[in-house]
C-alpha cells in the first residue's frame, strides 16, 4: 500500500514539475513570438555589395539587385541615388496610377494637372533589377522586373525622340540578326490595347505596329513593337519574344535599359514563356540595397504555403490575394473582414510601401506605436508617419507582424519587412494608408523582403516561404 502511495505521489509530483516546465516554456515562447530582436545596423543600407549565399543555381534563375544599391553598380548613372523622400513620392505616383487603372478614376498629379484614366498603365519606379540577354549576338541589359505591368520594352537605337541615360549601350536592332518587326495587322499589335491601356499606332511606310505606354509619373516609352531572342541562360533561350523597341523614352528608370513585364496579360514575359515554364515564377527580394536575391522561372522547390490567386475586377493583369486580417506583436487587429474584401488586395513587386485601407492602417499604427512606446519618436518621412530616432540604440525590439490570407495561410513578415530605415535617426513603420477604403490594398515590396514569393499562375495560387535570401 505504502509503496503504491509513494509511487503515485512521485508520479503526481513529476507530472506537476513537467507541466510547470511546459507552462514556463510556453509563456516564454508567446513572449518571444511577439517581437523581433534586431541589430539596428542590419536595417541600415551598407556601401558594399555582399552577394547572397543563396546565389541562383537553376538555369532559369536570375540574380536580383536593388536599383539604387551598390550591387547595381553597372546600372547607376546618376551621381547620387534618389533620396528616400523621392523614392516614396515616386511610390505614391505608382499607387495613384494603379488605382486609376482599377477604378478608372483620373490620376491626380501633385502639380494640379489630371491625366485621363486610360493613360494609367502603372509603373515608373519599380525597384528591382535583373539582367537578360537580348538579340543575336546577345546584349546583356539590366531590366526592372515588374509584376504590376505586362509589356516588355527596352530603349532602342536610333533614339528618334529622346532616350534617358542608361549605363549599358542602348540596344541597336540593326546589329542583331534575330530582330523582327511586328506588323499592324498582327494579333500582338491588337493585344497592345489591353497590355498598355493605349490603342496601338501604325507606321504609314512599313505598316509596322507602334506602341506607346505611359506611366503615372509621366514617364513613357514609345516605339516599334518587335520580336527578339531573349536569353536567360545557355539552356533558357526564347525566340520571337514580343517586346517594345523604344525610340522615344522618358522617365526615372534608374539607368536600367527598360522593363520586364511579369503581369497576367498575354504580352507579359510569363505568358510568352508559358510553354517552357508553365506560368510559374518566384522571387526573393533582398533585405537591403546592398544584398542580392533571385528571380526564378519554372517550378519552385522551396518550403512554401499557398493561398488562392484571385482577380481584381477591371485590373485583370494584377495578381489578387484574399487578405483577411493582420496581427501586430501577437495582437490580432479587430478589422472587419469586409474592409479588406471591399477594397480588394493585390501583390505587387513594384510598389514599395504596403497600402492599407485607412481603417486598417489606423489600427495597425496604434498597436505598433503602443508597443514601440519606449523608443523616442521623430518626424514623418514623406508618406511614413510613424518614425523613431534610434541613434542611441544598437539593438531594438520590433513587434512582429503577420498577414492572414485565404486558405488559412499566415505570412509572418521578415523583420526587414516592417521598418523603412532612412538612417538611424529616422526609422519608420513601412506601411501607409490609402486615400479611402475603396482604394485597392497593395502588398508592397518592402513587406516581401526575404520571403520566397511563388506565382503559380497556371495553378491559380500564390505561395510564401520564409528567409529565402539574405
Ligand atoms: C542620445 O543620447 C544623448 C546623450 O545621452 C542625448 O543627449 C540625446 O538626446 C539622445 N538622443 C535621443 C534621440 O534619444
Short mmCIF file of C-alpha atoms and ligand atoms in Angstrom, two decimals:
data_model
loop_
_atom_site.label_atom_id
_atom_site.label_comp_id
_atom_site.label_asym_id
_atom_site.label_seq_id
_atom_site.Cartn_x
_atom_site.Cartn_y
_atom_site.Cartn_z
CA UNK A 1 0.00 0.00 0.00
CA UNK A 2 2.73 2.36 1.17
CA UNK A 3 4.80 1.84 -1.95
CA UNK A 4 1.80 2.35 -4.25
CA UNK A 5 1.05 5.59 -2.44
CA UNK A 6 4.69 6.67 -2.74
CA UNK A 7 4.87 5.90 -6.46
CA UNK A 8 1.56 7.67 -7.07
CA UNK A 9 2.90 10.64 -5.19
CA UNK A 10 6.13 10.62 -7.18
CA UNK A 11 4.20 10.33 -10.45
CA UNK A 12 1.95 13.20 -9.44
CA UNK A 13 4.95 15.26 -8.38
CA UNK A 14 6.77 14.56 -11.65
CA UNK A 15 3.68 15.46 -13.67
CA UNK A 16 3.37 18.70 -11.78
CA UNK A 17 7.01 19.57 -12.43
CA UNK A 18 6.66 18.66 -16.08
CA UNK A 19 3.58 20.80 -16.56
CA UNK A 20 5.27 23.70 -14.78
CA UNK A 21 8.23 23.38 -17.14
CA UNK A 22 5.94 23.17 -20.18
CA UNK A 23 3.93 26.14 -18.91
CA UNK A 24 7.01 28.28 -18.38
CA UNK A 25 8.37 27.32 -21.81
CA UNK A 26 5.07 28.24 -23.41
CA UNK A 27 4.93 31.53 -21.56
CA UNK A 28 8.43 32.35 -22.72
CA UNK A 29 7.55 31.31 -26.27
CA UNK A 30 4.49 33.54 -26.51
CA UNK A 31 6.56 36.44 -25.30
CA UNK A 32 9.42 35.75 -27.68
CA UNK A 33 6.93 35.33 -30.51
CA UNK A 34 5.60 38.84 -30.25
CA UNK A 35 8.72 40.75 -31.26
CA UNK A 36 11.95 40.56 -33.27
CA UNK A 37 15.25 41.39 -31.55
CA UNK A 38 17.18 43.19 -34.21
CA UNK A 39 20.62 44.76 -34.61
CA UNK A 40 19.91 48.27 -35.78
CA UNK A 41 22.83 48.07 -38.23
CA UNK A 42 21.07 45.25 -40.11
CA UNK A 43 18.27 47.66 -41.05
CA UNK A 44 20.64 50.23 -42.49
CA UNK A 45 22.00 50.01 -46.05
CA UNK A 46 25.71 49.26 -46.44
CA UNK A 47 28.02 50.71 -49.08
CA UNK A 48 29.40 47.44 -50.35
CA UNK A 49 27.56 44.67 -52.13
CA UNK A 50 27.52 41.39 -50.25
CA UNK A 51 26.40 38.60 -52.55
CA UNK A 52 23.79 36.27 -51.21
CA UNK A 53 24.87 32.85 -50.05
CA UNK A 54 21.83 31.60 -51.96
CA UNK A 55 23.01 32.63 -55.41
CA UNK A 56 20.76 31.40 -58.21
CA UNK A 57 21.69 27.84 -59.14
CA UNK A 58 18.89 26.91 -61.52
CA UNK A 59 19.22 27.64 -65.20
CA UNK A 60 16.07 29.74 -65.33
CA UNK A 61 17.25 31.80 -62.39
CA UNK A 62 18.47 35.41 -62.45
CA UNK A 63 20.19 37.45 -59.77
CA UNK A 64 18.06 40.28 -58.41
CA UNK A 65 19.60 43.54 -57.20
CA UNK A 66 18.09 46.74 -55.92
CA UNK A 67 18.14 49.55 -58.45
CA UNK A 68 19.79 52.08 -56.15
CA UNK A 69 22.28 49.96 -54.21
CA UNK A 70 25.95 49.03 -54.59
CA UNK A 71 25.07 45.67 -56.18
CA UNK A 72 23.58 47.54 -59.15
CA UNK A 73 26.75 49.48 -59.93
CA UNK A 74 26.51 48.80 -63.62
CA UNK A 75 23.08 50.39 -63.66
CA UNK A 76 23.57 53.61 -61.76
CA UNK A 77 24.26 56.53 -63.99
CA UNK A 78 23.39 59.35 -61.66
CA UNK A 79 25.96 60.63 -59.21
CA UNK A 80 23.65 60.06 -56.30
CA UNK A 81 20.83 57.62 -55.67
CA UNK A 82 17.37 59.16 -55.18
CA UNK A 83 16.58 60.32 -51.65
CA UNK A 84 14.11 58.37 -49.54
CA UNK A 85 11.62 61.21 -49.93
CA UNK A 86 11.94 60.96 -53.74
CA UNK A 87 11.52 57.17 -53.67
CA UNK A 88 8.40 57.48 -51.54
CA UNK A 89 6.96 60.24 -53.71
CA UNK A 90 7.52 58.05 -56.82
CA UNK A 91 5.82 55.25 -54.97
CA UNK A 92 2.72 57.39 -54.45
CA UNK A 93 2.55 58.10 -58.20
CA UNK A 94 2.58 54.38 -58.83
CA UNK A 95 -0.17 53.72 -56.31
CA UNK A 96 -2.31 56.53 -57.78
CA UNK A 97 -1.76 55.02 -61.18
CA UNK A 98 -2.73 51.50 -60.05
CA UNK A 99 -5.93 52.86 -58.54
CA UNK A 100 -6.76 54.80 -61.66
CA UNK A 101 -6.34 51.64 -63.72
CA UNK A 102 -8.57 49.66 -61.41
CA UNK A 103 -11.26 52.20 -60.70
CA UNK A 104 -10.96 54.27 -63.89
CA UNK A 105 -10.63 57.34 -61.72
CA UNK A 106 -8.44 60.10 -63.10
CA UNK A 107 -4.88 60.31 -61.84
CA UNK A 108 -4.36 63.32 -59.66
CA UNK A 109 -0.96 64.86 -60.22
CA UNK A 110 0.62 66.93 -57.48
CA UNK A 111 1.08 69.86 -59.87
CA UNK A 112 -2.66 70.02 -60.39
CA UNK A 113 -2.86 68.53 -63.86
CA UNK A 114 -5.02 65.47 -64.34
CA UNK A 115 -4.24 62.71 -66.78
CA UNK A 116 -7.07 60.79 -68.42
CA UNK A 117 -7.53 57.38 -66.85
CA UNK A 118 -6.62 55.42 -69.96
CA UNK A 119 -3.00 56.53 -69.73
CA UNK A 120 -2.70 54.97 -66.32
CA UNK A 121 -0.57 51.95 -67.05
CA UNK A 122 1.27 51.58 -63.83
CA UNK A 123 4.96 51.80 -63.42
CA UNK A 124 7.91 54.08 -63.48
CA UNK A 125 9.57 53.47 -60.19
CA UNK A 126 9.95 49.67 -59.94
CA UNK A 127 12.88 48.93 -57.74
CA UNK A 128 14.39 45.56 -58.57
CA UNK A 129 16.55 44.66 -61.50
CA UNK A 130 17.63 41.53 -63.37
CA UNK A 131 19.95 41.16 -66.36
CA UNK A 132 18.71 39.42 -69.51
CA UNK A 133 20.32 38.83 -72.90
CA UNK A 134 18.60 40.37 -75.94
CA UNK A 135 19.24 39.68 -79.63
CA UNK A 136 21.90 37.82 -81.65
CA UNK A 137 24.67 38.15 -80.64
CA UNK A 138 23.10 38.74 -77.25
CA UNK A 139 23.48 42.03 -75.44
CA UNK A 140 23.11 41.98 -71.66
CA UNK A 141 20.58 44.52 -70.49
CA UNK A 142 19.50 45.42 -66.95
CA UNK A 143 15.72 45.48 -66.76
CA UNK A 144 13.35 46.43 -63.97
CA UNK A 145 11.06 43.44 -63.43
CA UNK A 146 7.50 44.23 -62.60
CA UNK A 147 4.52 42.07 -61.70
CA UNK A 148 2.26 45.13 -61.97
CA UNK A 149 2.67 45.63 -65.73
CA UNK A 150 2.83 43.46 -68.83
CA UNK A 151 4.77 44.91 -71.75
CA UNK A 152 8.48 44.11 -72.09
CA UNK A 153 10.38 47.05 -73.57
CA UNK A 154 13.87 48.44 -73.88
CA UNK A 155 15.37 51.62 -75.28
CA UNK A 156 16.41 51.18 -78.92
CA UNK A 157 18.64 52.89 -81.43
CA UNK A 158 18.07 55.17 -83.18
CA UNK A 159 16.64 57.31 -80.39
CA UNK A 160 14.44 59.39 -82.67
CA UNK A 161 12.72 61.26 -79.88
CA UNK A 162 14.91 61.02 -76.84
CA UNK A 163 16.38 58.34 -74.66
CA UNK A 164 17.21 58.71 -70.98
CA UNK A 165 20.73 57.77 -69.94
CA UNK A 166 21.39 54.13 -69.22
CA UNK A 167 24.70 52.58 -68.29
CA UNK A 168 24.80 49.77 -70.84
CA UNK A 169 24.88 50.62 -74.57
CA UNK A 170 21.39 51.19 -75.97
CA UNK A 171 20.16 48.17 -77.95
CA UNK A 172 20.68 48.52 -81.69
CA UNK A 173 18.27 46.24 -83.63
CA UNK A 174 20.23 46.75 -86.87
CA UNK A 175 23.12 44.83 -85.31
CA UNK A 176 21.01 41.82 -84.32
CA UNK A 177 20.31 39.01 -86.80
CA UNK A 178 17.23 37.80 -84.91
CA UNK A 179 15.34 41.12 -84.81
CA UNK A 180 11.86 41.21 -86.40
CA UNK A 181 9.26 43.95 -86.50
CA UNK A 182 5.59 43.23 -85.82
CA UNK A 183 3.07 44.26 -88.46
CA UNK A 184 -0.03 46.31 -87.76
CA UNK A 185 -2.46 43.51 -88.53
CA UNK A 186 -0.84 41.04 -86.14
CA UNK A 187 -2.70 39.84 -83.03
CA UNK A 188 0.25 41.02 -80.97
CA UNK A 189 -0.41 44.54 -82.19
CA UNK A 190 -4.10 44.49 -81.24
CA UNK A 191 -3.09 42.91 -77.92
CA UNK A 192 -1.38 46.18 -77.00
CA UNK A 193 -4.68 47.78 -76.06
CA UNK A 194 -5.08 45.57 -73.01
CA UNK A 195 -1.36 45.36 -72.22
CA UNK A 196 -0.73 49.12 -72.27
CA UNK A 197 -4.14 50.76 -71.99
CA UNK A 198 -3.41 52.60 -75.25
CA UNK A 199 -4.57 51.85 -78.79
CA UNK A 200 -1.58 50.96 -81.00
CA UNK A 201 -0.49 53.08 -83.93
CA UNK A 202 0.73 52.04 -87.37
CA UNK A 203 3.66 53.41 -89.35
CA UNK A 204 2.46 54.52 -92.78
CA UNK A 205 5.57 53.46 -94.69
CA UNK A 206 6.30 49.96 -93.39
CA UNK A 207 2.99 49.09 -91.74
CA UNK A 208 4.85 48.38 -88.51
CA UNK A 209 2.95 48.34 -85.22
CA UNK A 210 3.68 51.30 -82.92
CA UNK A 211 3.20 51.00 -79.17
CA UNK A 212 3.04 53.71 -76.55
CA UNK A 213 3.00 53.19 -72.81
CA UNK A 214 2.70 55.94 -70.22
CA UNK A 215 3.17 55.71 -66.51
CA UNK A 216 1.60 57.62 -63.65
CA UNK A 217 4.66 59.77 -63.08
CA UNK A 218 4.61 60.96 -66.72
CA UNK A 219 7.35 58.56 -67.75
CA UNK A 220 6.73 56.90 -71.09
CA UNK A 221 8.14 54.68 -73.84
CA UNK A 222 7.10 54.88 -77.50
CA UNK A 223 8.47 52.81 -80.37
CA UNK A 224 8.05 49.81 -82.65
CA UNK A 225 6.53 46.58 -81.48
CA UNK A 226 9.14 43.93 -82.31
CA UNK A 227 10.25 40.37 -81.71
CA UNK A 228 13.65 39.24 -80.48
CA UNK A 229 15.51 36.37 -78.96
CA UNK A 230 15.75 36.59 -75.17
CA UNK A 231 18.43 34.58 -73.37
CA UNK A 232 18.31 33.88 -69.63
CA UNK A 233 20.96 31.14 -69.67
CA UNK A 234 22.51 28.73 -72.17
CA UNK A 235 19.54 26.38 -71.93
CA UNK A 236 16.85 29.03 -71.46
CA UNK A 237 16.63 30.80 -74.80
CA UNK A 238 13.37 32.12 -76.26
CA UNK A 239 12.86 33.07 -79.89
CA UNK A 240 10.48 35.75 -81.10
CA UNK A 241 9.56 37.27 -77.77
CA UNK A 242 7.32 40.27 -78.43
CA UNK A 243 8.71 43.48 -76.92
CA UNK A 244 8.71 47.21 -77.41
CA UNK A 245 11.78 48.71 -79.12
CA UNK A 246 11.52 52.19 -77.67
CA UNK A 247 12.90 55.07 -79.70
CA UNK A 248 11.36 57.76 -77.54
CA UNK A 249 11.61 57.22 -73.81
CA UNK A 250 11.46 59.42 -70.79
CA UNK A 251 11.45 58.72 -67.12
CA UNK A 252 13.07 57.69 -63.93
CA UNK A 253 14.01 54.15 -64.78
CA UNK A 254 17.16 54.46 -62.75
CA UNK A 255 19.59 53.89 -65.60
CA UNK A 256 18.09 50.49 -66.40
CA UNK A 257 17.54 49.58 -70.05
CA UNK A 258 13.79 49.01 -69.74
CA UNK A 259 11.11 46.89 -68.18
CA UNK A 260 10.40 43.15 -67.95
CA UNK A 261 6.62 42.92 -67.55
CA UNK A 262 5.54 39.92 -65.43
CA UNK A 263 1.79 40.66 -65.23
CA UNK A 264 -1.05 38.36 -66.26
CA UNK A 265 -1.73 39.78 -69.72
CA UNK A 266 -0.88 37.79 -72.88
CA UNK A 267 2.09 40.02 -73.75
CA UNK A 268 3.92 39.57 -70.43
CA UNK A 269 7.10 37.54 -70.21
CA UNK A 270 5.30 34.99 -68.00
CA UNK A 271 2.65 34.33 -70.65
CA UNK A 272 5.11 34.33 -73.58
CA UNK A 273 7.26 31.67 -71.90
CA UNK A 274 4.29 29.58 -70.69
CA UNK A 275 5.26 26.53 -72.77
CA UNK A 276 8.59 26.11 -71.03
CA UNK A 277 7.86 27.37 -67.52
CA UNK A 278 4.14 26.62 -67.15
CA UNK A 279 3.45 30.18 -65.98
CA UNK A 280 5.31 29.67 -62.71
CA UNK A 281 7.91 32.06 -61.38
CA UNK A 282 9.24 33.01 -57.97
CA UNK A 283 11.48 35.62 -56.48
CA UNK A 284 13.18 36.66 -53.30
CA UNK A 285 13.76 40.38 -52.82
CA UNK A 286 16.94 41.07 -50.83
CA UNK A 287 16.78 42.67 -47.39
CA UNK A 288 18.80 45.77 -48.20
CA UNK A 289 20.08 47.60 -51.27
CA UNK A 290 23.49 46.01 -50.59
CA UNK A 291 22.35 42.38 -50.86
CA UNK A 292 21.14 40.19 -53.75
CA UNK A 293 18.11 37.97 -54.28
CA UNK A 294 16.78 35.93 -57.21
CA UNK A 295 14.07 35.68 -59.84
CA UNK A 296 13.45 32.11 -60.99
CA UNK A 297 11.22 30.90 -63.81
CA UNK A 298 9.69 27.45 -63.65
CA UNK A 299 8.90 25.13 -60.76
CA UNK A 300 9.66 26.39 -57.26
CA UNK A 301 11.21 23.93 -54.84
CA UNK A 302 11.06 25.79 -51.55
CA UNK A 303 9.03 25.13 -48.44
CA UNK A 304 6.05 27.27 -49.33
CA UNK A 305 2.48 27.85 -48.08
CA UNK A 306 -0.07 28.61 -50.79
CA UNK A 307 -3.12 30.86 -50.92
CA UNK A 308 -5.54 31.16 -53.87
CA UNK A 309 -4.77 33.71 -56.57
CA UNK A 310 -7.72 36.00 -57.23
CA UNK A 311 -8.58 38.55 -59.88
CA UNK A 312 -9.41 42.20 -59.39
CA UNK A 313 -12.33 43.41 -61.47
CA UNK A 314 -11.06 45.91 -64.09
CA UNK A 315 -7.48 45.20 -63.10
CA UNK A 316 -7.11 41.77 -64.66
CA UNK A 317 -3.37 41.89 -65.14
CA UNK A 318 -2.76 42.32 -61.39
CA UNK A 319 -2.21 39.38 -59.06
CA UNK A 320 -5.03 39.39 -56.50
CA UNK A 321 -4.94 37.92 -52.98
CA UNK A 322 -7.61 37.42 -50.34
CA UNK A 323 -6.41 39.26 -47.24
CA UNK A 324 -8.48 38.70 -44.10
CA UNK A 325 -6.55 40.19 -41.24
CA UNK A 326 -3.32 41.42 -39.69
CA UNK A 327 -1.67 40.89 -36.32
CA UNK A 328 0.88 43.15 -34.66
CA UNK A 329 3.02 41.96 -31.78
CA UNK A 330 0.77 38.94 -31.29
CA UNK A 331 -2.39 41.08 -31.16
CA UNK A 332 -4.92 40.42 -33.89
CA UNK A 333 -6.30 43.73 -35.14
CA UNK A 334 -10.09 43.93 -34.97
CA UNK A 335 -10.67 44.97 -38.56
CA UNK A 336 -13.96 43.75 -40.05
CA UNK A 337 -13.04 41.41 -42.97
CA UNK A 338 -15.40 43.47 -45.16
CA UNK A 339 -12.84 46.31 -45.04
CA UNK A 340 -10.39 44.15 -47.00
CA UNK A 341 -12.93 42.40 -49.22
CA UNK A 342 -14.43 45.69 -50.42
CA UNK A 343 -11.04 47.18 -51.34
CA UNK A 344 -9.58 44.01 -52.83
CA UNK A 345 -5.88 43.19 -52.41
CA UNK A 346 -3.06 42.83 -54.92
CA UNK A 347 0.55 41.79 -54.55
CA UNK A 348 2.98 43.98 -56.49
CA UNK A 349 6.75 43.79 -56.93
CA UNK A 350 6.99 47.46 -57.87
CA UNK A 351 5.06 49.23 -55.10
CA UNK A 352 7.48 49.92 -52.26
CA UNK A 353 5.26 50.52 -49.22
CA UNK A 354 2.20 48.37 -48.43
CA UNK A 355 -1.01 50.41 -48.70
CA UNK A 356 -3.88 49.56 -46.36
CA UNK A 357 -7.45 50.81 -46.09
CA UNK A 358 -7.37 53.81 -43.67
CA UNK A 359 -9.43 51.84 -41.12
CA UNK A 360 -6.87 49.03 -41.09
CA UNK A 361 -3.83 51.28 -41.12
CA UNK A 362 -5.16 53.31 -38.19
CA UNK A 363 -5.39 50.19 -36.04
CA UNK A 364 -2.04 48.80 -37.12
CA UNK A 365 -0.35 52.10 -36.34
CA UNK A 366 -1.97 52.47 -32.96
CA UNK A 367 -0.97 48.98 -31.74
CA UNK A 368 2.50 49.40 -33.22
CA UNK A 369 3.02 52.76 -31.51
CA UNK A 370 1.91 51.31 -28.18
CA UNK A 371 4.44 48.51 -28.46
CA UNK A 372 7.21 50.88 -29.57
CA UNK A 373 6.44 53.49 -26.91
CA UNK A 374 9.82 53.10 -25.19
CA UNK A 375 11.60 54.49 -28.27
CA UNK A 376 11.81 58.24 -29.00
CA UNK A 377 9.57 59.16 -31.92
CA UNK A 378 10.59 61.64 -34.58
CA UNK A 379 9.23 63.49 -37.61
CA UNK A 380 7.48 61.79 -40.54
CA UNK A 381 9.38 60.67 -43.64
CA UNK A 382 7.19 61.56 -46.63
CA UNK A 383 4.16 59.21 -46.53
CA UNK A 384 5.52 57.34 -43.47
CA UNK A 385 4.08 58.91 -40.33
CA UNK A 386 5.38 56.64 -37.56
CA UNK A 387 9.12 57.15 -37.21
CA UNK A 388 11.70 56.71 -34.45
CA UNK A 389 15.07 58.24 -33.68
CA UNK A 390 17.19 55.21 -32.83
CA UNK A 391 20.62 56.87 -32.88
CA UNK A 392 21.26 55.80 -29.29
CA UNK A 393 20.39 52.13 -29.83
CA UNK A 394 22.40 49.27 -31.26
CA UNK A 395 19.73 46.64 -30.66
CA UNK A 396 15.96 47.13 -30.83
CA UNK A 397 12.78 45.12 -30.42
CA UNK A 398 10.25 45.34 -33.24
CA UNK A 399 6.72 43.93 -32.89
CA UNK A 400 6.18 41.00 -35.24
CA UNK A 401 3.62 41.50 -37.99
CA UNK A 402 1.63 38.72 -39.70
CA UNK A 403 -0.80 38.81 -42.61
CA UNK A 404 -3.67 36.32 -42.78
CA UNK A 405 -4.59 35.22 -46.29
CA UNK A 406 -7.22 32.88 -47.72
CA UNK A 407 -6.97 29.10 -47.17
CA UNK A 408 -5.52 29.63 -43.72
CA UNK A 409 -2.16 30.91 -44.99
CA UNK A 410 -0.39 33.09 -42.44
CA UNK A 411 2.58 35.09 -43.69
CA UNK A 412 4.95 36.27 -40.98
CA UNK A 413 6.81 39.27 -42.32
CA UNK A 414 10.57 39.17 -42.05
CA UNK A 415 11.90 41.79 -39.62
CA UNK A 416 13.31 43.54 -42.70
CA UNK A 417 9.76 43.91 -43.98
CA UNK A 418 8.43 46.01 -41.10
CA UNK A 419 10.55 49.15 -40.90
CA UNK A 420 11.89 51.53 -43.57
CA UNK A 421 15.18 52.95 -42.36
CA UNK A 422 16.31 56.17 -44.00
CA UNK A 423 19.00 56.47 -41.33
CA UNK A 424 19.41 55.52 -37.66
CA UNK A 425 17.77 58.82 -36.73
CA UNK A 426 14.65 58.11 -38.80
CA UNK A 427 13.45 54.50 -38.80
CA UNK A 428 9.79 54.32 -39.84
CA UNK A 429 6.90 51.88 -39.84
CA UNK A 430 6.84 50.84 -43.52
CA UNK A 431 3.07 50.99 -44.09
CA UNK A 432 0.77 53.75 -45.30
CA UNK A 433 -2.95 54.40 -45.55
CA UNK A 434 -4.84 54.61 -48.83
CA UNK A 435 -6.83 57.74 -49.63
CA UNK A 436 -10.07 55.96 -48.77
CA UNK A 437 -11.34 52.46 -48.02
CA UNK A 438 -12.29 51.83 -51.68
CA UNK A 439 -8.69 52.10 -52.95
CA UNK A 440 -7.07 48.73 -53.51
CA UNK A 441 -4.93 47.21 -50.73
CA UNK A 442 -1.40 46.62 -52.03
CA UNK A 443 1.09 44.15 -50.55
CA UNK A 444 4.28 46.02 -51.40
CA UNK A 445 7.90 45.06 -51.91
CA UNK A 446 9.31 46.14 -48.52
CA UNK A 447 6.93 43.66 -46.90
CA UNK A 448 8.01 40.93 -49.33
CA UNK A 449 11.69 41.23 -48.44
CA UNK A 450 13.47 37.91 -47.88
CA UNK A 451 10.25 35.94 -48.48
CA UNK A 452 10.16 33.43 -51.29
CA UNK A 453 7.12 34.52 -53.29
CA UNK A 454 5.86 31.93 -55.78
CA UNK A 455 3.46 32.95 -58.55
CA UNK A 456 1.88 29.71 -59.72
CA UNK A 457 -0.33 31.39 -62.28
CA UNK A 458 -1.27 28.13 -64.01
CA UNK A 459 -2.21 26.55 -60.69
CA UNK A 460 -4.13 29.64 -59.56
CA UNK A 461 -2.19 30.17 -56.35
CA UNK A 462 0.49 32.30 -54.72
CA UNK A 463 2.98 30.80 -52.27
CA UNK A 464 5.06 32.27 -49.47
CA UNK A 465 8.19 30.86 -47.87
CA UNK A 466 10.48 32.48 -45.33
CA UNK A 467 14.13 33.63 -45.20
CA UNK A 468 14.85 32.63 -48.79
CA UNK A 469 17.65 35.15 -49.44
CA UNK A 470 19.90 37.48 -47.48
C1 LIG B 1 21.00 60.23 -27.24
O1 LIG B 1 21.83 60.32 -26.10
C2 LIG B 1 22.33 61.63 -25.88
C3 LIG B 1 23.30 61.56 -24.69
O2 LIG B 1 22.71 60.92 -23.60
C4 LIG B 1 21.16 62.60 -25.62
O3 LIG B 1 21.64 63.89 -25.43
C5 LIG B 1 20.24 62.57 -26.83
O4 LIG B 1 19.08 63.38 -26.58
C6 LIG B 1 19.79 61.16 -27.14
N1 LIG B 1 19.05 61.16 -28.38
C7 LIG B 1 17.85 60.59 -28.49
C8 LIG B 1 17.19 60.72 -29.81
O5 LIG B 1 17.32 59.99 -27.61
#
